[in-house]
CSV table of C-alpha atoms in Angstrom, one decimal:
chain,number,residue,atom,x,y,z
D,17,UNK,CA,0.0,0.0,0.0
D,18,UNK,CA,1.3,3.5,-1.2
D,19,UNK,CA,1.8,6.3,1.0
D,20,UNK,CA,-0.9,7.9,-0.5
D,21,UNK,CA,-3.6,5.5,0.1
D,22,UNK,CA,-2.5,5.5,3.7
D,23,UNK,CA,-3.2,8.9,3.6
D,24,UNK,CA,-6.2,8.9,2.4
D,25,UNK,CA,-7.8,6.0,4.6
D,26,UNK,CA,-6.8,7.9,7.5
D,27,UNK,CA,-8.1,11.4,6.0
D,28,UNK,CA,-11.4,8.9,5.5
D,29,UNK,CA,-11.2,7.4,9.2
D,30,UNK,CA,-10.8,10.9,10.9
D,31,UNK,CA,-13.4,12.4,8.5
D,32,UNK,CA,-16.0,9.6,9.4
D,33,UNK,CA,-15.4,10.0,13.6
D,34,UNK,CA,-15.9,13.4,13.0
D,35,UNK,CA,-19.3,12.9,10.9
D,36,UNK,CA,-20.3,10.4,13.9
D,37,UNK,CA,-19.4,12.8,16.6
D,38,UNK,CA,-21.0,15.3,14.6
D,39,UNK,CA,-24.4,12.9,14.9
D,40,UNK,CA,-24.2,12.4,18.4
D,41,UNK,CA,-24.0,15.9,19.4
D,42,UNK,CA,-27.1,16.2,17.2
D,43,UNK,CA,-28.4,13.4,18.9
D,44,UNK,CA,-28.0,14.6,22.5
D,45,UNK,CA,-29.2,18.1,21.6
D,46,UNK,CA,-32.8,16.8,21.5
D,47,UNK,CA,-32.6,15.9,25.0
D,48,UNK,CA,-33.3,17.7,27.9
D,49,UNK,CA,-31.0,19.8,29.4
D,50,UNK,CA,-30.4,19.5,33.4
D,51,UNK,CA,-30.9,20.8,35.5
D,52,UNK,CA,-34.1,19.6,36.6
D,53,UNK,CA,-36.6,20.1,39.5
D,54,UNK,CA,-38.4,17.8,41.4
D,55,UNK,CA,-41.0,18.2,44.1
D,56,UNK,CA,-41.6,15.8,46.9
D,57,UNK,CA,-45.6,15.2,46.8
D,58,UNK,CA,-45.8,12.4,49.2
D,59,UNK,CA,-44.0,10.6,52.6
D,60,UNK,CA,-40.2,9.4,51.8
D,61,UNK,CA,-40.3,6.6,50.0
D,62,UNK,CA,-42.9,6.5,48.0
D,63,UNK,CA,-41.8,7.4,45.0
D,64,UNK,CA,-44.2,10.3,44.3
D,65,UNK,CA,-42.1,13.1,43.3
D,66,UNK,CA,-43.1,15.3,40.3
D,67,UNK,CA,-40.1,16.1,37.8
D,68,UNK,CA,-40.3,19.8,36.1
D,69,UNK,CA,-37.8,21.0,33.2
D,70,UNK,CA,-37.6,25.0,34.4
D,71,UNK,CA,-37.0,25.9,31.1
D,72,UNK,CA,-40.1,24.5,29.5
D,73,UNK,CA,-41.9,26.3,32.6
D,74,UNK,CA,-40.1,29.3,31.2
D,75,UNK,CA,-41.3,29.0,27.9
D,76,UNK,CA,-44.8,28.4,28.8
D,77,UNK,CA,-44.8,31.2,30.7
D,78,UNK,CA,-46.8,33.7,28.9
D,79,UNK,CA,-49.2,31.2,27.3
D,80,UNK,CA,-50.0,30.3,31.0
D,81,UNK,CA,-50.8,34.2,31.8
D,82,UNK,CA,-54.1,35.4,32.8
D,83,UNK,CA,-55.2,38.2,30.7
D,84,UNK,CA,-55.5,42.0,32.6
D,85,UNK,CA,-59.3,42.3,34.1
D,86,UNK,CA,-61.1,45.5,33.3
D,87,UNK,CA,-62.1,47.2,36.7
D,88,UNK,CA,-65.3,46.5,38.1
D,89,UNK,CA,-68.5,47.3,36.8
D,90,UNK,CA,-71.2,49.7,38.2
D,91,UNK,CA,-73.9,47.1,40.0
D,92,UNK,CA,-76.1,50.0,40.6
D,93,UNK,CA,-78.2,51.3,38.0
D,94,UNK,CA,-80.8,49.8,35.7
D,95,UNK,CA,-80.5,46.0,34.8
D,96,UNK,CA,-79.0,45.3,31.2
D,97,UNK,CA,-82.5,43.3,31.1
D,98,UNK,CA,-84.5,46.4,31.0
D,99,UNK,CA,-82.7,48.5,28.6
D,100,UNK,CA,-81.2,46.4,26.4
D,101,UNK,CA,-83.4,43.7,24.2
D,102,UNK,CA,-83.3,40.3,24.2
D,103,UNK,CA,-80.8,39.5,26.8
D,104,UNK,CA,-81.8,36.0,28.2
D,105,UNK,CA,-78.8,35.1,30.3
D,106,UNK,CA,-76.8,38.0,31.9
D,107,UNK,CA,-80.2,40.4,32.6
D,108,UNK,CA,-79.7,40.2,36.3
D,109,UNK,CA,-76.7,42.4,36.0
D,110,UNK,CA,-76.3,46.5,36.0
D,111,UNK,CA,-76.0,47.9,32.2
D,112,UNK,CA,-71.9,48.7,33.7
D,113,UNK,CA,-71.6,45.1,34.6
D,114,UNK,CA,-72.6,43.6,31.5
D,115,UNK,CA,-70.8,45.9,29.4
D,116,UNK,CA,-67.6,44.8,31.1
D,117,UNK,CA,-68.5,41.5,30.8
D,118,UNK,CA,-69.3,42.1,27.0
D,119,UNK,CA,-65.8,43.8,26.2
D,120,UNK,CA,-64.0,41.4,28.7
D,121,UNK,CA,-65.4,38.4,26.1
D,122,UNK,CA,-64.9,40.1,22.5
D,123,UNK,CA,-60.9,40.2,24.1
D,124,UNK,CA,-61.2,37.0,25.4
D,125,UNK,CA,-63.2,34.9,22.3
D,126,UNK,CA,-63.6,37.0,19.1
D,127,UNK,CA,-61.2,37.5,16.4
D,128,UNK,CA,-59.5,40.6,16.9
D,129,UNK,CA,-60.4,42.4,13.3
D,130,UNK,CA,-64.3,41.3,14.3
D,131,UNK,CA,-65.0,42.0,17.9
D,132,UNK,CA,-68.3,42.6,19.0
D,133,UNK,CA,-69.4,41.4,15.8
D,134,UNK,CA,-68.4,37.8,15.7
D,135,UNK,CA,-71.6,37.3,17.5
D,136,UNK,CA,-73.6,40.2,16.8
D,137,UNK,CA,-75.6,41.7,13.8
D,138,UNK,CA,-74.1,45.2,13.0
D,139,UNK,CA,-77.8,46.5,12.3
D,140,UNK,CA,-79.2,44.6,15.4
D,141,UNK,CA,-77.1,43.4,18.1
D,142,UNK,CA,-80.4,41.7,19.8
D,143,UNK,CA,-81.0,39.1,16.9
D,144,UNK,CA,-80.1,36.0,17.3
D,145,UNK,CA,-79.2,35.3,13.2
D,146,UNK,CA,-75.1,34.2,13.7
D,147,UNK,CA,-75.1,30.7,15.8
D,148,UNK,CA,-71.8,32.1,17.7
D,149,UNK,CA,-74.5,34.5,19.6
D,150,UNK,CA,-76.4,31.6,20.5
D,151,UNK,CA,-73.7,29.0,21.4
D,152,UNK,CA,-71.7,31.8,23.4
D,153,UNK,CA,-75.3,32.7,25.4
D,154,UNK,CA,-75.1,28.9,26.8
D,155,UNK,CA,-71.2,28.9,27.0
D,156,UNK,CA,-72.1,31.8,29.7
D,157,UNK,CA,-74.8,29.5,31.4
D,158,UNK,CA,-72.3,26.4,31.1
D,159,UNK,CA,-69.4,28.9,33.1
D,160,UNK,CA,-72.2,30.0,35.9
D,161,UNK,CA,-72.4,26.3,35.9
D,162,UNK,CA,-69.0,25.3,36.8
D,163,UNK,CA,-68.2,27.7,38.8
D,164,UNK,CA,-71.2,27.4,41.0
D,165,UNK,CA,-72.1,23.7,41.0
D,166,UNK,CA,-68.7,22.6,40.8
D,167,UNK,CA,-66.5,24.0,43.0
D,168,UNK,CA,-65.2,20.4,44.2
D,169,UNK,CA,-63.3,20.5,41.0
D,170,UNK,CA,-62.7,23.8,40.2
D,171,UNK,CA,-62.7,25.3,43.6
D,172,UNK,CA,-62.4,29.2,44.4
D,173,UNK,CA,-60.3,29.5,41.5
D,174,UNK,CA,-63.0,29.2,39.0
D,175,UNK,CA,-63.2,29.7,35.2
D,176,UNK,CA,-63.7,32.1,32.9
D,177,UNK,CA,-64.3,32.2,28.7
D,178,UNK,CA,-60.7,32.6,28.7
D,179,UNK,CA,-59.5,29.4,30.6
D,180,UNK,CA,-60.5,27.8,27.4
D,181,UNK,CA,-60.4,30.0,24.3
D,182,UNK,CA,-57.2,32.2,25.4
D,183,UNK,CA,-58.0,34.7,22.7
D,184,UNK,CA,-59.1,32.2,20.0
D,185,UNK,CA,-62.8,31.8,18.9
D,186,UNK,CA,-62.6,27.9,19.0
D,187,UNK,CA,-60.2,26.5,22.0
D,188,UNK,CA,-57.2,25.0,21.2
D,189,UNK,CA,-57.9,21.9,23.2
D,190,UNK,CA,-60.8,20.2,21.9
D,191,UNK,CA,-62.4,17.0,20.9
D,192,UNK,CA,-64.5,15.1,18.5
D,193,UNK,CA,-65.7,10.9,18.3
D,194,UNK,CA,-62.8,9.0,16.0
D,195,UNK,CA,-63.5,6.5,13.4
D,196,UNK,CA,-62.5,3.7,15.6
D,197,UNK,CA,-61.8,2.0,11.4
D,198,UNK,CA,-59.8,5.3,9.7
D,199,UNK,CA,-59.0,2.8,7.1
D,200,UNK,CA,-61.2,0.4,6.7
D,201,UNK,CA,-62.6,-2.9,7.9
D,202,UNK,CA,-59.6,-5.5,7.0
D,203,UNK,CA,-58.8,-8.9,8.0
D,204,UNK,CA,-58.0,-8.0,11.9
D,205,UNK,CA,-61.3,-7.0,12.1
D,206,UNK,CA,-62.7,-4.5,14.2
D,207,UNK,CA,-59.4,-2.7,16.1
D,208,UNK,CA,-61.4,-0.5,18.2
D,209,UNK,CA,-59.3,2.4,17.0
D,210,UNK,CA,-56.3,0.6,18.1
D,211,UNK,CA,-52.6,1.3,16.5
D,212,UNK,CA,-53.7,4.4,15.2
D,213,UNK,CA,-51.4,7.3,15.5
D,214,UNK,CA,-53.6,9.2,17.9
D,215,UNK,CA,-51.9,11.8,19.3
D,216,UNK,CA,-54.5,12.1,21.8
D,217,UNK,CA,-53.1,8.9,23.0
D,218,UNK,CA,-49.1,10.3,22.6
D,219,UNK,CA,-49.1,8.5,19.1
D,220,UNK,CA,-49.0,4.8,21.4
D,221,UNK,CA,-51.3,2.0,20.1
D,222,UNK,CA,-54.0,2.4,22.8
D,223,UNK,CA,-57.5,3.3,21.4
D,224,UNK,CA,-57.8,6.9,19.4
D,225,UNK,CA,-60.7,7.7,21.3
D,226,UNK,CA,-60.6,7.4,25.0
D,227,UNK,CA,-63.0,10.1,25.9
D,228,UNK,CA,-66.5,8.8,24.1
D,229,UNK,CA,-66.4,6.2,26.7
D,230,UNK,CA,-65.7,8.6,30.1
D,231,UNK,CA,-66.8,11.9,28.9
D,232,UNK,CA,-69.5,11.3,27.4
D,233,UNK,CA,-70.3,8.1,28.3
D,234,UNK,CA,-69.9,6.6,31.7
D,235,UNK,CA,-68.4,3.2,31.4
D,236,UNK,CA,-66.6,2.1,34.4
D,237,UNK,CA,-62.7,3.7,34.6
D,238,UNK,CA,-61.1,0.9,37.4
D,239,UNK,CA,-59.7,-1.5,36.0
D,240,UNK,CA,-58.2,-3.4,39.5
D,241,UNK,CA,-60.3,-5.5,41.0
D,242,UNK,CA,-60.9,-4.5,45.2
D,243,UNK,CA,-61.7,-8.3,46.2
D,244,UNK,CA,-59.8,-11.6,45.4
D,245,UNK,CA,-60.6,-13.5,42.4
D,246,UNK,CA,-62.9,-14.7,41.1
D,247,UNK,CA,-65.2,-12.0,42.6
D,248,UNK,CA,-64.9,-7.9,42.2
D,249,UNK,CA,-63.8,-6.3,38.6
D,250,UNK,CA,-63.4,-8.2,36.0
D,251,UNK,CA,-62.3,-5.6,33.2
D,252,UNK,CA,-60.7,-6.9,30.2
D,253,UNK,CA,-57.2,-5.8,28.9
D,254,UNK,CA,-59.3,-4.2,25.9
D,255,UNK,CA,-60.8,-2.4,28.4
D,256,UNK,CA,-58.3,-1.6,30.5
D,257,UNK,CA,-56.6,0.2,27.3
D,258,UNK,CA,-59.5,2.5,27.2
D,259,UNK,CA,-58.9,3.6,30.5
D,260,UNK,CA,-54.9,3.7,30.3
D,261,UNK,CA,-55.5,6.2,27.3
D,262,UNK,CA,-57.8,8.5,29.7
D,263,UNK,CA,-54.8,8.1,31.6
D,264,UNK,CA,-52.3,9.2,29.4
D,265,UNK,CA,-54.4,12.1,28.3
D,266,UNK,CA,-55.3,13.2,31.2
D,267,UNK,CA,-51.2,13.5,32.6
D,268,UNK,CA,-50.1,14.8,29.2
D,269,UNK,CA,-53.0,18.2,29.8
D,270,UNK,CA,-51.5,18.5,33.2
D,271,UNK,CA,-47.9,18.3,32.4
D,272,UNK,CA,-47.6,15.4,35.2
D,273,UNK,CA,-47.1,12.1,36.2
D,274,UNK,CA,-49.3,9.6,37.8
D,275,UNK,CA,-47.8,9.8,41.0
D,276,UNK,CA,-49.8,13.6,40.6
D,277,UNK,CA,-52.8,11.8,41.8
D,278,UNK,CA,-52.1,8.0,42.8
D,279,UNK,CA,-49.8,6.6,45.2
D,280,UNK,CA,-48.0,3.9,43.3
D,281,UNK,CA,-47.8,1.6,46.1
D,282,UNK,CA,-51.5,1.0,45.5
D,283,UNK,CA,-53.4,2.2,42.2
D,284,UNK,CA,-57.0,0.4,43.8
D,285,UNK,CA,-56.9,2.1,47.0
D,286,UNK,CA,-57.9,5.5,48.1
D,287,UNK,CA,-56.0,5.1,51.2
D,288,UNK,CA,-52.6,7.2,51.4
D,289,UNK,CA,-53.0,9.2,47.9
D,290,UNK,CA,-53.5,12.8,47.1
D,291,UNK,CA,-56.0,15.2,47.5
D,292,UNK,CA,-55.4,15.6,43.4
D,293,UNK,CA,-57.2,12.1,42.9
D,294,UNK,CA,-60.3,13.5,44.5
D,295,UNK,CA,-60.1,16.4,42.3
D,296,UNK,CA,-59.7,14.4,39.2
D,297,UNK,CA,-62.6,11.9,40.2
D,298,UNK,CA,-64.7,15.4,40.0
D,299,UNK,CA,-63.7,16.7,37.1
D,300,UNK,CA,-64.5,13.5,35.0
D,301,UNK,CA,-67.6,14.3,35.7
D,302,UNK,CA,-67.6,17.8,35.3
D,303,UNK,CA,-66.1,17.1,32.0
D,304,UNK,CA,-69.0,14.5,31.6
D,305,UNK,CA,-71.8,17.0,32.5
D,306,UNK,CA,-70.7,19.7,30.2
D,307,UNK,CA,-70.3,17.4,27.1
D,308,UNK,CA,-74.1,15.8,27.8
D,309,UNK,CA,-76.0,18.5,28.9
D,310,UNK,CA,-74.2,21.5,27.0
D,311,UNK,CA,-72.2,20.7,23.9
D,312,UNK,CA,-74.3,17.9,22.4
D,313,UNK,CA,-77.4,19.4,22.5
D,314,UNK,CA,-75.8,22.3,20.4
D,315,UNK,CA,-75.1,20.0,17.4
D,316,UNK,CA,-77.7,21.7,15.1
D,317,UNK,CA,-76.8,24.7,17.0
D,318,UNK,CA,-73.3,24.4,14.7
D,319,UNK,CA,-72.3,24.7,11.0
D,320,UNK,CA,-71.3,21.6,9.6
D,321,UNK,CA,-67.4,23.1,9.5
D,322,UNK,CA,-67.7,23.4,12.9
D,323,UNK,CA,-68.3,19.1,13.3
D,324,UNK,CA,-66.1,16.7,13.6
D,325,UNK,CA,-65.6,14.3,10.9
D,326,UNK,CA,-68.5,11.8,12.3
D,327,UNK,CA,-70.6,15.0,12.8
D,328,UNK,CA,-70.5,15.6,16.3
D,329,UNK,CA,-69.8,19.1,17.8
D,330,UNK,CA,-66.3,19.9,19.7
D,331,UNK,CA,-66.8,18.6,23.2
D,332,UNK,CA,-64.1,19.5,26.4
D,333,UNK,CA,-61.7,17.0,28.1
D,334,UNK,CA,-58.7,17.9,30.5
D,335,UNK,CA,-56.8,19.8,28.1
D,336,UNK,CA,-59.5,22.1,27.2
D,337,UNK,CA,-58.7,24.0,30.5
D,338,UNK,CA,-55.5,22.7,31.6
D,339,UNK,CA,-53.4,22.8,28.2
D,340,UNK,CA,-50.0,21.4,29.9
D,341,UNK,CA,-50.6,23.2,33.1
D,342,UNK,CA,-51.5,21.8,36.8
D,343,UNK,CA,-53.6,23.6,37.6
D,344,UNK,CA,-55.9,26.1,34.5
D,345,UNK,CA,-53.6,29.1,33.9
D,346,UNK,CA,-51.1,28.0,36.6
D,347,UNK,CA,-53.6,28.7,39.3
D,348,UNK,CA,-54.8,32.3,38.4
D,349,UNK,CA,-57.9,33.1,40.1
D,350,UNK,CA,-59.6,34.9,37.3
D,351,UNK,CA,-62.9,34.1,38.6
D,352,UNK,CA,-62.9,36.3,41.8
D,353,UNK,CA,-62.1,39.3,38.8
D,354,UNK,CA,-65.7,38.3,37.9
D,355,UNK,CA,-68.7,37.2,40.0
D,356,UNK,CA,-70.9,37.7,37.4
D,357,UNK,CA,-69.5,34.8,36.1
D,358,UNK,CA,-70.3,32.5,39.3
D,359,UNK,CA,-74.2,31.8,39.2
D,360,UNK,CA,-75.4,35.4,40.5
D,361,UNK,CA,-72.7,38.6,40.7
D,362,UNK,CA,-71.8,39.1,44.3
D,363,UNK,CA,-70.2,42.7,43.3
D,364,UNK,CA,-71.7,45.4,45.6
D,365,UNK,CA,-71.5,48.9,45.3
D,366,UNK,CA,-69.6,49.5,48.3
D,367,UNK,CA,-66.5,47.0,46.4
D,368,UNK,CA,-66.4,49.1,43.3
D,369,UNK,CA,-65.7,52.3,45.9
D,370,UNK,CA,-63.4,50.6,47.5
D,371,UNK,CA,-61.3,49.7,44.7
């Protein structure tokens, strides 16, 4: 072998451990950079510590901001009811209160070049001819809903029209029924939506559709049994992927773990875990009650490019609210900003002077 063919097999050698260092840095630049948090949610031991990267925190910073509240409406005064027409859901409040209230929801819902009148008729804001008027009248009743019936889930720190849409006249975080056969019947038969890339799922193999069965249906979410064999649950491992996608979903919109709300030493029992398990346990439901008694009955309400693919309207789960946060908003308390929001406004005239 010449000289020069030694040269150039080492030129080659040294080239290619560059190139492959060159792929490893790549490689390791994807993945998280320490240094990490963690915070202890549970005795020694147990394993239930909740791991945060501060610089995604960081980043979702902003999109986790509460939006600045207009000061408090006048209570005293006529009732919007009695001078303006037509208004079916918010009359109990002054003319000041609603009209803060009515800006405070064009900045919170509309389309910023349409304002007031993504909902309203230019020549007669008291018709009821665009169906965004009507579905955002029961959106308010759905709101005094929440935040006054449940408070197990949503506690003191209530919700707003902006907990949801964050400036957007359709929220983000939404969800329709899946074609549990995108492609077809074929020879596996029925896969129950199956090892489809749902990302709804994280893009895993468990059903693309795990909230038609919990929030909207009410098909049982335990998959343990409580009692020894052969009596107590007796959920199937098709089943049980139904619920492991709820799972999945439901840690993914909170930006946690399961040790958020279970104490691995015992998924079955109640015994030892967080208050957060309660909370979830209520906001199933909650999600449950606002998808059967609000959205659905709005499907002729909706334009057909408004449905989903199956024709069903948008429905809420856990991200709808949560959208990678613990808590909505990071905790913001939006609704003590606005009472008139909580079932009945609790504003007096005394707290406007005072402010």
């Amino acid at each position: 072998m010449n000289h020069s063919m030694t040269s150039g097999m080492h030129a080659f050698r040294k080239g290619f451990q560059g190139l492959l260092l060159l792929v490893v840095a790549l490689l390791l630049s994807a993945c998280e950079r320490p240094p990490m948090e963690s915070v202890q949610r549970g005795y020694r031991g147990t394993g239930m510590v909740q791991i945060y990267n501060p610089t995604t925190l960081e980043e979702n910073a902003e999109k986790h901001a509460a939006p600045f509240a207009l000061p408090a409406g006048d209570p005293s005064g006529p009732k919007a009811s009695s001078v303006y027409k037509n208004v079916k859901v918010l009359g109990d409040l002054s003319v000041g209160q609603f009209t803060r209230l009515m800006v405070s929801m064009s900045s919170w819902v509309a389309p910023p070049e349409q304002g007031c009148l993504y909902c309203h008729n230019p020549a007669n804001f008291a018709e009821d001819s665009k169906y965004t008027k009507v579905v955002a009248r029961r959106m308010v009743e759905m709101t005094r809903h929440i935040n006054k019936e449940w408070q197990p889930h949503v506690s003191a720190t209530g919700v707003t029209c902006y907990t949801c849409h964050r400036g957007q006249p359709v929220p983000k975080e939404i969800w329709f029924k899946a074609n549990h056969q995108p492609y077809g019947s074929n020879f596996m038969g029925d896969k129950a939506g199956q090892n489809e890339p749902s990302k709804v799922v994280n893009l895993s193999s468990l059903p693309n559709d795990p909230f038609t069965p919990f929030l909207l249906g009410a098909q049982n979410i335990r998959v343990g049994a409580t009692t020894a064999l052969p009596a107590g649950n007796n959920q199937s491992i098709k089943q049980a992927e139904w619920t492991y996608g709820l799972m999945t979903h439901m840690s993914t919109s909170l930006g946690v773990n399961c040790t958020y709300c279970h104490n691995t030493q015992s998924f079955v029992s109640w015994k030892g875990n967080p208050p957060q398990r309660a909370t979830a346990w209520y906001g199933i439901r909650m999600a449950r009650d606002l998808n059967k008694d609000y959205m659905e009955p709005l499907t002729d309400t909706f334009p057909a490019h408004r449905k989903g693919e199956l024709g069903d309207v948008a429905k809420v789960n856990c991200a709808t609210c949560h959208q990678g946060a613990y808590k909505p908003l990071n905790g913001a308390k939006m609704a003590k900003d606005f009472p008139e929001l909580g079932g009945q406004s609790e504003v007096t005239a005394t707290t406007v002077a005072t402010k």
